[in-house]
Short mmCIF file of C-alpha atoms in Angstrom, two decimals:
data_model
loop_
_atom_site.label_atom_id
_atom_site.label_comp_id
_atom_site.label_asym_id
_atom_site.label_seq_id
_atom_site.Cartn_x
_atom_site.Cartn_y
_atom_site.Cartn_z
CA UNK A 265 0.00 0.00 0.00
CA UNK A 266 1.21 3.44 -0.85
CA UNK A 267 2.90 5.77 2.32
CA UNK A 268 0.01 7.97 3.92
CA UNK A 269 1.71 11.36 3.21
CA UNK A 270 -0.68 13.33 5.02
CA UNK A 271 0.17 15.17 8.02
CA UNK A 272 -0.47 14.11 11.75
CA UNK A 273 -1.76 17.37 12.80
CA UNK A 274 -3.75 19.90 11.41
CA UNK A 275 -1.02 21.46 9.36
CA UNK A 276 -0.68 24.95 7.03
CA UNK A 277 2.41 26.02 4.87
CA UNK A 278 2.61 29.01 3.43
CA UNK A 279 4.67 29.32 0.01
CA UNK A 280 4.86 31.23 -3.04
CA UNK A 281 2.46 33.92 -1.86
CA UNK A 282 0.20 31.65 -0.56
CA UNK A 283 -1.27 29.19 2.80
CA UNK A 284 -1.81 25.34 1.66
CA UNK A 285 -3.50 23.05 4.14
CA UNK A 286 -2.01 19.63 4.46
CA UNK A 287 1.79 18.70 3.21
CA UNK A 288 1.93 19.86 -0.31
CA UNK A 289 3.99 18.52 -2.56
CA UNK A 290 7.54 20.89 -2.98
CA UNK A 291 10.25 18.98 -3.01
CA UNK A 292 10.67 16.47 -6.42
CA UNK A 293 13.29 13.90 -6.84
CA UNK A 294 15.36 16.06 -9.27
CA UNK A 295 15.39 18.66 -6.40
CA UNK A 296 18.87 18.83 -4.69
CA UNK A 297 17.36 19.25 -1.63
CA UNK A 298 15.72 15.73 -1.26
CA UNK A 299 18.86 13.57 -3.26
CA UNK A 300 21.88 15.85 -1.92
CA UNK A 301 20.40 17.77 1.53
CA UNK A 302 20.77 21.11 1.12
CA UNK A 303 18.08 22.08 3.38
CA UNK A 304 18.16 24.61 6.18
CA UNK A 305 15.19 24.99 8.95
CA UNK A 306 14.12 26.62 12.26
CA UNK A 307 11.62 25.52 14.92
CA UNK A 308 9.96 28.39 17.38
CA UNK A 309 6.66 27.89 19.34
CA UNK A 310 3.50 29.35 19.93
CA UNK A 311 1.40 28.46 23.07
CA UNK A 312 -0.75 30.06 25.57
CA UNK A 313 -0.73 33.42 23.23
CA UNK A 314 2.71 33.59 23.06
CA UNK A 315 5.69 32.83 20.47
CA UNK A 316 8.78 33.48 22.83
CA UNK A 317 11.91 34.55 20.79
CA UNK A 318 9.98 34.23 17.24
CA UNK A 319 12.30 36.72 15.98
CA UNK A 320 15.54 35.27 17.23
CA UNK A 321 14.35 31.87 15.64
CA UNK A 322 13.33 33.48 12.35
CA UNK A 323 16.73 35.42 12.24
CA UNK A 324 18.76 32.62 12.94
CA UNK A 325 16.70 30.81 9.97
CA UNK A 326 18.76 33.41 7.50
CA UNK A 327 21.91 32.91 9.33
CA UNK A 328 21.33 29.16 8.47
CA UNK A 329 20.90 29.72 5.35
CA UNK A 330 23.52 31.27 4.48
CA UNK A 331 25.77 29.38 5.76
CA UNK A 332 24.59 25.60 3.67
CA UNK A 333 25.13 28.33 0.51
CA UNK A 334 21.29 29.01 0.35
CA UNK A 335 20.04 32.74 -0.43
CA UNK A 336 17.73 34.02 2.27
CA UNK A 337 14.92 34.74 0.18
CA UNK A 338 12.75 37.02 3.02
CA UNK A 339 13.76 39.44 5.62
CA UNK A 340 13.54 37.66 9.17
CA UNK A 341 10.86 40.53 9.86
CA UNK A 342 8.79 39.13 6.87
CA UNK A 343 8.83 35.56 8.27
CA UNK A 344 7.97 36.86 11.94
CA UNK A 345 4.73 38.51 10.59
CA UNK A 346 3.83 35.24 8.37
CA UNK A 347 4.22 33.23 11.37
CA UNK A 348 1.63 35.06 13.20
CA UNK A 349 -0.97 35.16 10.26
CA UNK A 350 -0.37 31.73 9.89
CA UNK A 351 -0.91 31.03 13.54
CA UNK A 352 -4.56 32.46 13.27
CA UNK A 353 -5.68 29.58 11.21
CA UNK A 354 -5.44 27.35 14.02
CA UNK A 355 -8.04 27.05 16.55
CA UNK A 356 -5.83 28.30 19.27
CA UNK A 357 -6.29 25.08 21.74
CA UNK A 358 -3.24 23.40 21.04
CA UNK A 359 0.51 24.31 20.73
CA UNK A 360 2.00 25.01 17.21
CA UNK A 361 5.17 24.23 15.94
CA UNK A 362 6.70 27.16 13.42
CA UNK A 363 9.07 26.08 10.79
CA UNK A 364 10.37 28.61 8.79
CA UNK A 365 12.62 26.37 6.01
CA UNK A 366 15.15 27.13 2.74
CA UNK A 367 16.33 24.74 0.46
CA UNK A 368 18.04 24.39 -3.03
CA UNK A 369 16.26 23.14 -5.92
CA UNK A 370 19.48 23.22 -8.36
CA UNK A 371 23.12 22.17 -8.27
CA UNK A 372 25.23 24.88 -9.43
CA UNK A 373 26.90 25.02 -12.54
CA UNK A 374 29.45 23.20 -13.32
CA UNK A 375 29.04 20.91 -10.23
CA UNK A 376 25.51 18.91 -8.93
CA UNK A 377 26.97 18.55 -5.92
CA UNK A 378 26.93 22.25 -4.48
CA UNK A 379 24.18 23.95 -4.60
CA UNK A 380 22.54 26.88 -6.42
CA UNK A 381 21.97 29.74 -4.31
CA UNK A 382 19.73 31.30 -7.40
CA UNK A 383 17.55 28.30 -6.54
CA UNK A 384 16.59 28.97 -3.12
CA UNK A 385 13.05 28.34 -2.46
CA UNK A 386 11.62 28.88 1.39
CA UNK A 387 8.77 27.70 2.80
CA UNK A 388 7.11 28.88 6.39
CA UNK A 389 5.13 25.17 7.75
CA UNK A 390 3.26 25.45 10.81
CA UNK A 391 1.52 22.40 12.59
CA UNK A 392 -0.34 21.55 15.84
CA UNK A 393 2.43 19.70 18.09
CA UNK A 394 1.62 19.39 22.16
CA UNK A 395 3.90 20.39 24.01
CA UNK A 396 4.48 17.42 26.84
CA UNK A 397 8.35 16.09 27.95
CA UNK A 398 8.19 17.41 31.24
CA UNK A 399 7.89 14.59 33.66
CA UNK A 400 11.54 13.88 32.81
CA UNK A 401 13.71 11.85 30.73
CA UNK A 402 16.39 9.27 30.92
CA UNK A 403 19.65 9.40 28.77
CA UNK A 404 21.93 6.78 27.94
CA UNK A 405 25.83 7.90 26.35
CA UNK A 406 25.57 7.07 22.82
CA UNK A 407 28.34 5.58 21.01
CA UNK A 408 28.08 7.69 17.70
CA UNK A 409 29.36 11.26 17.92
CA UNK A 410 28.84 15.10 16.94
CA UNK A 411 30.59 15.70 13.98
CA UNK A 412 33.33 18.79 14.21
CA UNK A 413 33.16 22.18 11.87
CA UNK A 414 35.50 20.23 9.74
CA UNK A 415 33.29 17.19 8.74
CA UNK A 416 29.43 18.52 8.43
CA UNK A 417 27.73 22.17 7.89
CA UNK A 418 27.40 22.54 11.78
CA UNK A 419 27.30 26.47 12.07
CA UNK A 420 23.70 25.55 10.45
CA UNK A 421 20.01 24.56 11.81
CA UNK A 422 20.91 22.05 8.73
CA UNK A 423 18.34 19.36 7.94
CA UNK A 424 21.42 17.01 7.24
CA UNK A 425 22.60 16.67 10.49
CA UNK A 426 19.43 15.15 12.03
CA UNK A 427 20.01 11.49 10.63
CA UNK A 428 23.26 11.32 12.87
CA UNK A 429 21.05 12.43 15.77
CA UNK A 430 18.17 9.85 14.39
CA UNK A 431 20.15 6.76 14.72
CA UNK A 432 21.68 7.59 18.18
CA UNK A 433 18.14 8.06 19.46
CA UNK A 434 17.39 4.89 17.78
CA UNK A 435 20.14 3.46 19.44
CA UNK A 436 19.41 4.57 22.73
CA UNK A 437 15.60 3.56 22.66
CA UNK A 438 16.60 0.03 21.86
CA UNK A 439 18.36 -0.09 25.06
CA UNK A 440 15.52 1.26 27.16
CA UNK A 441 16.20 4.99 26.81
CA UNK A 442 14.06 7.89 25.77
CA UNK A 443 17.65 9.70 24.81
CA UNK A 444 21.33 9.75 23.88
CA UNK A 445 24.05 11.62 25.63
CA UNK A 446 26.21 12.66 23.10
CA UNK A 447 30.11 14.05 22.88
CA UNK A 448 32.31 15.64 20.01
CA UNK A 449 35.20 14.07 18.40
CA UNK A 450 37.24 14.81 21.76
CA UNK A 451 34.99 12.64 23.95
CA UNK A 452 33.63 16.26 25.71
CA UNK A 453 29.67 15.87 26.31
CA UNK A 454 28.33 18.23 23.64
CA UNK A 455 24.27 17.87 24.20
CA UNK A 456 21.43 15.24 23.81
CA UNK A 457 20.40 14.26 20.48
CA UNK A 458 18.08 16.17 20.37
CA UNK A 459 18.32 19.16 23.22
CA UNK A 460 20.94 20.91 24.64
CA UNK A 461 22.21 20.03 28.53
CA UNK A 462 22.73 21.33 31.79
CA UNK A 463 23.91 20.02 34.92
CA UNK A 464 23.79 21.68 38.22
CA UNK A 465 26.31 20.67 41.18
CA UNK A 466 26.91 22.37 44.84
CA UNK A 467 24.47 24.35 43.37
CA UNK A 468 26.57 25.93 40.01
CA UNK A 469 24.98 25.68 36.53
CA UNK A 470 27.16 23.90 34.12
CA UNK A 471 26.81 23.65 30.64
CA UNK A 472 28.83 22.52 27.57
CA UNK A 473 30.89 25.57 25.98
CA UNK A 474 29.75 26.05 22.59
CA UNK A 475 32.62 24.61 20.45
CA UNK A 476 30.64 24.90 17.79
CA UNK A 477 30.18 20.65 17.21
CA UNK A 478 26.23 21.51 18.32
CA UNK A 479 23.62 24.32 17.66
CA UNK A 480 23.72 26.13 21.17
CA UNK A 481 20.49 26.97 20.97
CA UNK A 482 17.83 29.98 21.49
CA UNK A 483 16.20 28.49 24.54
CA UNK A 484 19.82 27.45 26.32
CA UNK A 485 20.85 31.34 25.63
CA UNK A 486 17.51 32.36 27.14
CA UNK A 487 17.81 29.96 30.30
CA UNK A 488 21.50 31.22 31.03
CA UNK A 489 20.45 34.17 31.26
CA UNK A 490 17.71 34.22 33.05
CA UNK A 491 19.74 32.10 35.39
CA UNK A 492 22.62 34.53 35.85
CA UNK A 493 19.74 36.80 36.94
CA UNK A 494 17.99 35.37 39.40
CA UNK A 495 21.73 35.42 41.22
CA UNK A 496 23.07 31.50 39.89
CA UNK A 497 26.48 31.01 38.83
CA UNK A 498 25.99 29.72 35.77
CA UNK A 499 29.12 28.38 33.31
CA UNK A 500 29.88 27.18 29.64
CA UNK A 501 32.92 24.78 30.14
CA UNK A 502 34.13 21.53 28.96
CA UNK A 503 32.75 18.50 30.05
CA UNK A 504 32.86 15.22 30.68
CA UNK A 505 30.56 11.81 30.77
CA UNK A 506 32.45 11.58 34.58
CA UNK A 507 30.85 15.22 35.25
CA UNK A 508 27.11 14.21 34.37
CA UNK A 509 27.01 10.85 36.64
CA UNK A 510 28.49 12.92 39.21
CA UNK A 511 25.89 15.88 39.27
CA UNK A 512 23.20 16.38 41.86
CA UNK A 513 20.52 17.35 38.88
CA UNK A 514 20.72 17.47 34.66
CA UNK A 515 18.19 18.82 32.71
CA UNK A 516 17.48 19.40 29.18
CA UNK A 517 16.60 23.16 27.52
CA UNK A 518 15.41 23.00 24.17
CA UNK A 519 12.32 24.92 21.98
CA UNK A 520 10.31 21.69 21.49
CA UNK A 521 9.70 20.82 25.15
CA UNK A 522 11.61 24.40 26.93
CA UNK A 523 13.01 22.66 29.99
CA UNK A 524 12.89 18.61 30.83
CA UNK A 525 14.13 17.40 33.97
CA UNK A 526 16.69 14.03 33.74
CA UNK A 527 15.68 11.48 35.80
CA UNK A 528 18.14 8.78 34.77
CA UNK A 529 21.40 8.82 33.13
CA UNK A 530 22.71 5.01 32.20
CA UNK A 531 22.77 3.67 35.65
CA UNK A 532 22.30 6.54 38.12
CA UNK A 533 19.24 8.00 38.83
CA UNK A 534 18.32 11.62 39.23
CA UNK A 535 15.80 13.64 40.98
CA UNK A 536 13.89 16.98 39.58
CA UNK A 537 15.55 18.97 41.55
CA UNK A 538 15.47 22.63 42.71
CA UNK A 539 17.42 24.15 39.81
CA UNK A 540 15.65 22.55 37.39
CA UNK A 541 12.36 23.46 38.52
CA UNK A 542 13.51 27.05 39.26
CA UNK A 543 14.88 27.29 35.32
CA UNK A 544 11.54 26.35 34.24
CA UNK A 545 9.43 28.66 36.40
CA UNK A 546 12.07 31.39 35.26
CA UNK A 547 11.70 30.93 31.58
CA UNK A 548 7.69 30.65 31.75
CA UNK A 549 7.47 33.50 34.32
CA UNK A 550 9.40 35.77 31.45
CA UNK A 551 7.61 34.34 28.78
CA UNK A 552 4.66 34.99 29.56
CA UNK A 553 5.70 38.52 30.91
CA UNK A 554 5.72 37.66 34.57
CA UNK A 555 9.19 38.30 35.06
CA UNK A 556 10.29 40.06 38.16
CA UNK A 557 11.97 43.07 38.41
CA UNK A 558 15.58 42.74 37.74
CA UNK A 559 15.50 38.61 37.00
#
């Protein structure tokens, strides 16, 4: 039987001037975005009335761009104000994912592998996704890696790095894990497959420096920050596998879920602990505008 290739949620994509409902079809298989991956993307949120950081997320869709060789075809402005038109076609009951995307639909000339900037195409996809993930997770350390500057387009939000991330979660969920803990090429914990990671111990905030192997993301920036003002000493440093199974709490930030708790990583378990639940009072107290005075 053919593939069902409708979408799971109530879905709207706006291209080419105007809204589709469903997942229409873009991409064909002479595009060089579906046989050679030249495909860029961002993910913000909308719930509760609110898209926090849109407009970081929709400027770091151009920056991503860019960067895979792609030509940003709309002013990050442009796709902030589509995102919100786009939002009220949705019944406003359920969280929405926003997915502002670029991709190339020609090789340039002279060489199919790299792409055509000229052929840029962008598409803005919105869809109905719960949010969810916050009565914790458990991590395992995966044995595939985050690939360096060197070996993969990783100063972009670059649809080609996600099968590396794919297979580790695979991985990990075959041996009883919702997650993989995963390191760089130097064996330094870089971030979950799919989030990035802190870990909190006699009460400091650690967190991976960003040696550019992973996306350090919108959220993470958000939650340091926030953080560092409500008085926490908060750090970006190297670390190790050792440093995690020796923390008092881990958690996960991320613009899927915003902040997850770990309750088990391999064979030590965790508790939600103070930090983490203070990180994600912080970050829904300013999101939603409740933000103190001077946090």
């Amino acid at each position: 039987m053919p593939v069902d290739t409708s979408p799971r949620t109530a879905t709207w994509t706006h291209v080419e001037g105007e809204w589709l409902p469903g997942n229409p079809p873009l991409i064909g298989p002479t595009s060089h975005a579906m046989w050679l991956a030249s495909t860029v993307f961002d993910g913000a949120r909308w719930f509760d009335g609110i898209a926090p950081d849109l407009d970081l997320h929709c400027q770091r869709v151009n920056h991503s761009a860019v960067n895979m060789g792609l030509k940003p075809l709309k002013a990050a402005e442009e796709i902030e104000a589509l995102a919100w038109e786009g939002i009220g076609k949705f019944d406003g009951k359920t969280p929405i994912y926003i997915k502002p995307m670029y991709w190339g639909e020609h090789g340039s000339p002279g060489s199919v592998v790299s792409v055509d900037a000229e052929s840029t195409r962008f598409a803005l996809c919105l869809f109905e996704a719960p949010m969810g993930g916050h009565s914790g997770s458990s991590l395992t350390v995966s044995p595939f890696r985050r690939p360096s500057p060197e070996t993969a387009t990783t100063d972009a939000k670059a649809g080609g790095l996600y099968p590396n991330s794919g297979r580790a979660i695979a991985e990990a969920r075959s041996r009883g894990f919702d997650n993989a803990l995963m390191r760089d090429l130097n064996g330094n914990v870089a971030e979950t497959a799919s989030s990035n990671i802190f870990m909190v111990k006699d009460g400091v905030v650690s967190t991976p420096a960003a040696n550019r192997t992973f996306l350090a993301g919108i959220t993470r920036a958000r939650v340091m920050g926030l953080l560092r003002q409500a008085g926490f000493d908060v750090r970006e440093v190297a670390l190790s596998v050792e440093d995690f199974m020796n923390a008092d709490e881990i958690f996960t930030s991320g613009n899927y879920s915003k902040i997850v708790g770990v309750h088990r990583l391999d064979g030590r378990d965790f508790e939600d602990g103070p930090v983490t639940r203070k990180a994600l009072d912080l970050y829904m107290d300013w999101a939603h505008g409740r933000t103190h005075s001077g946090e």
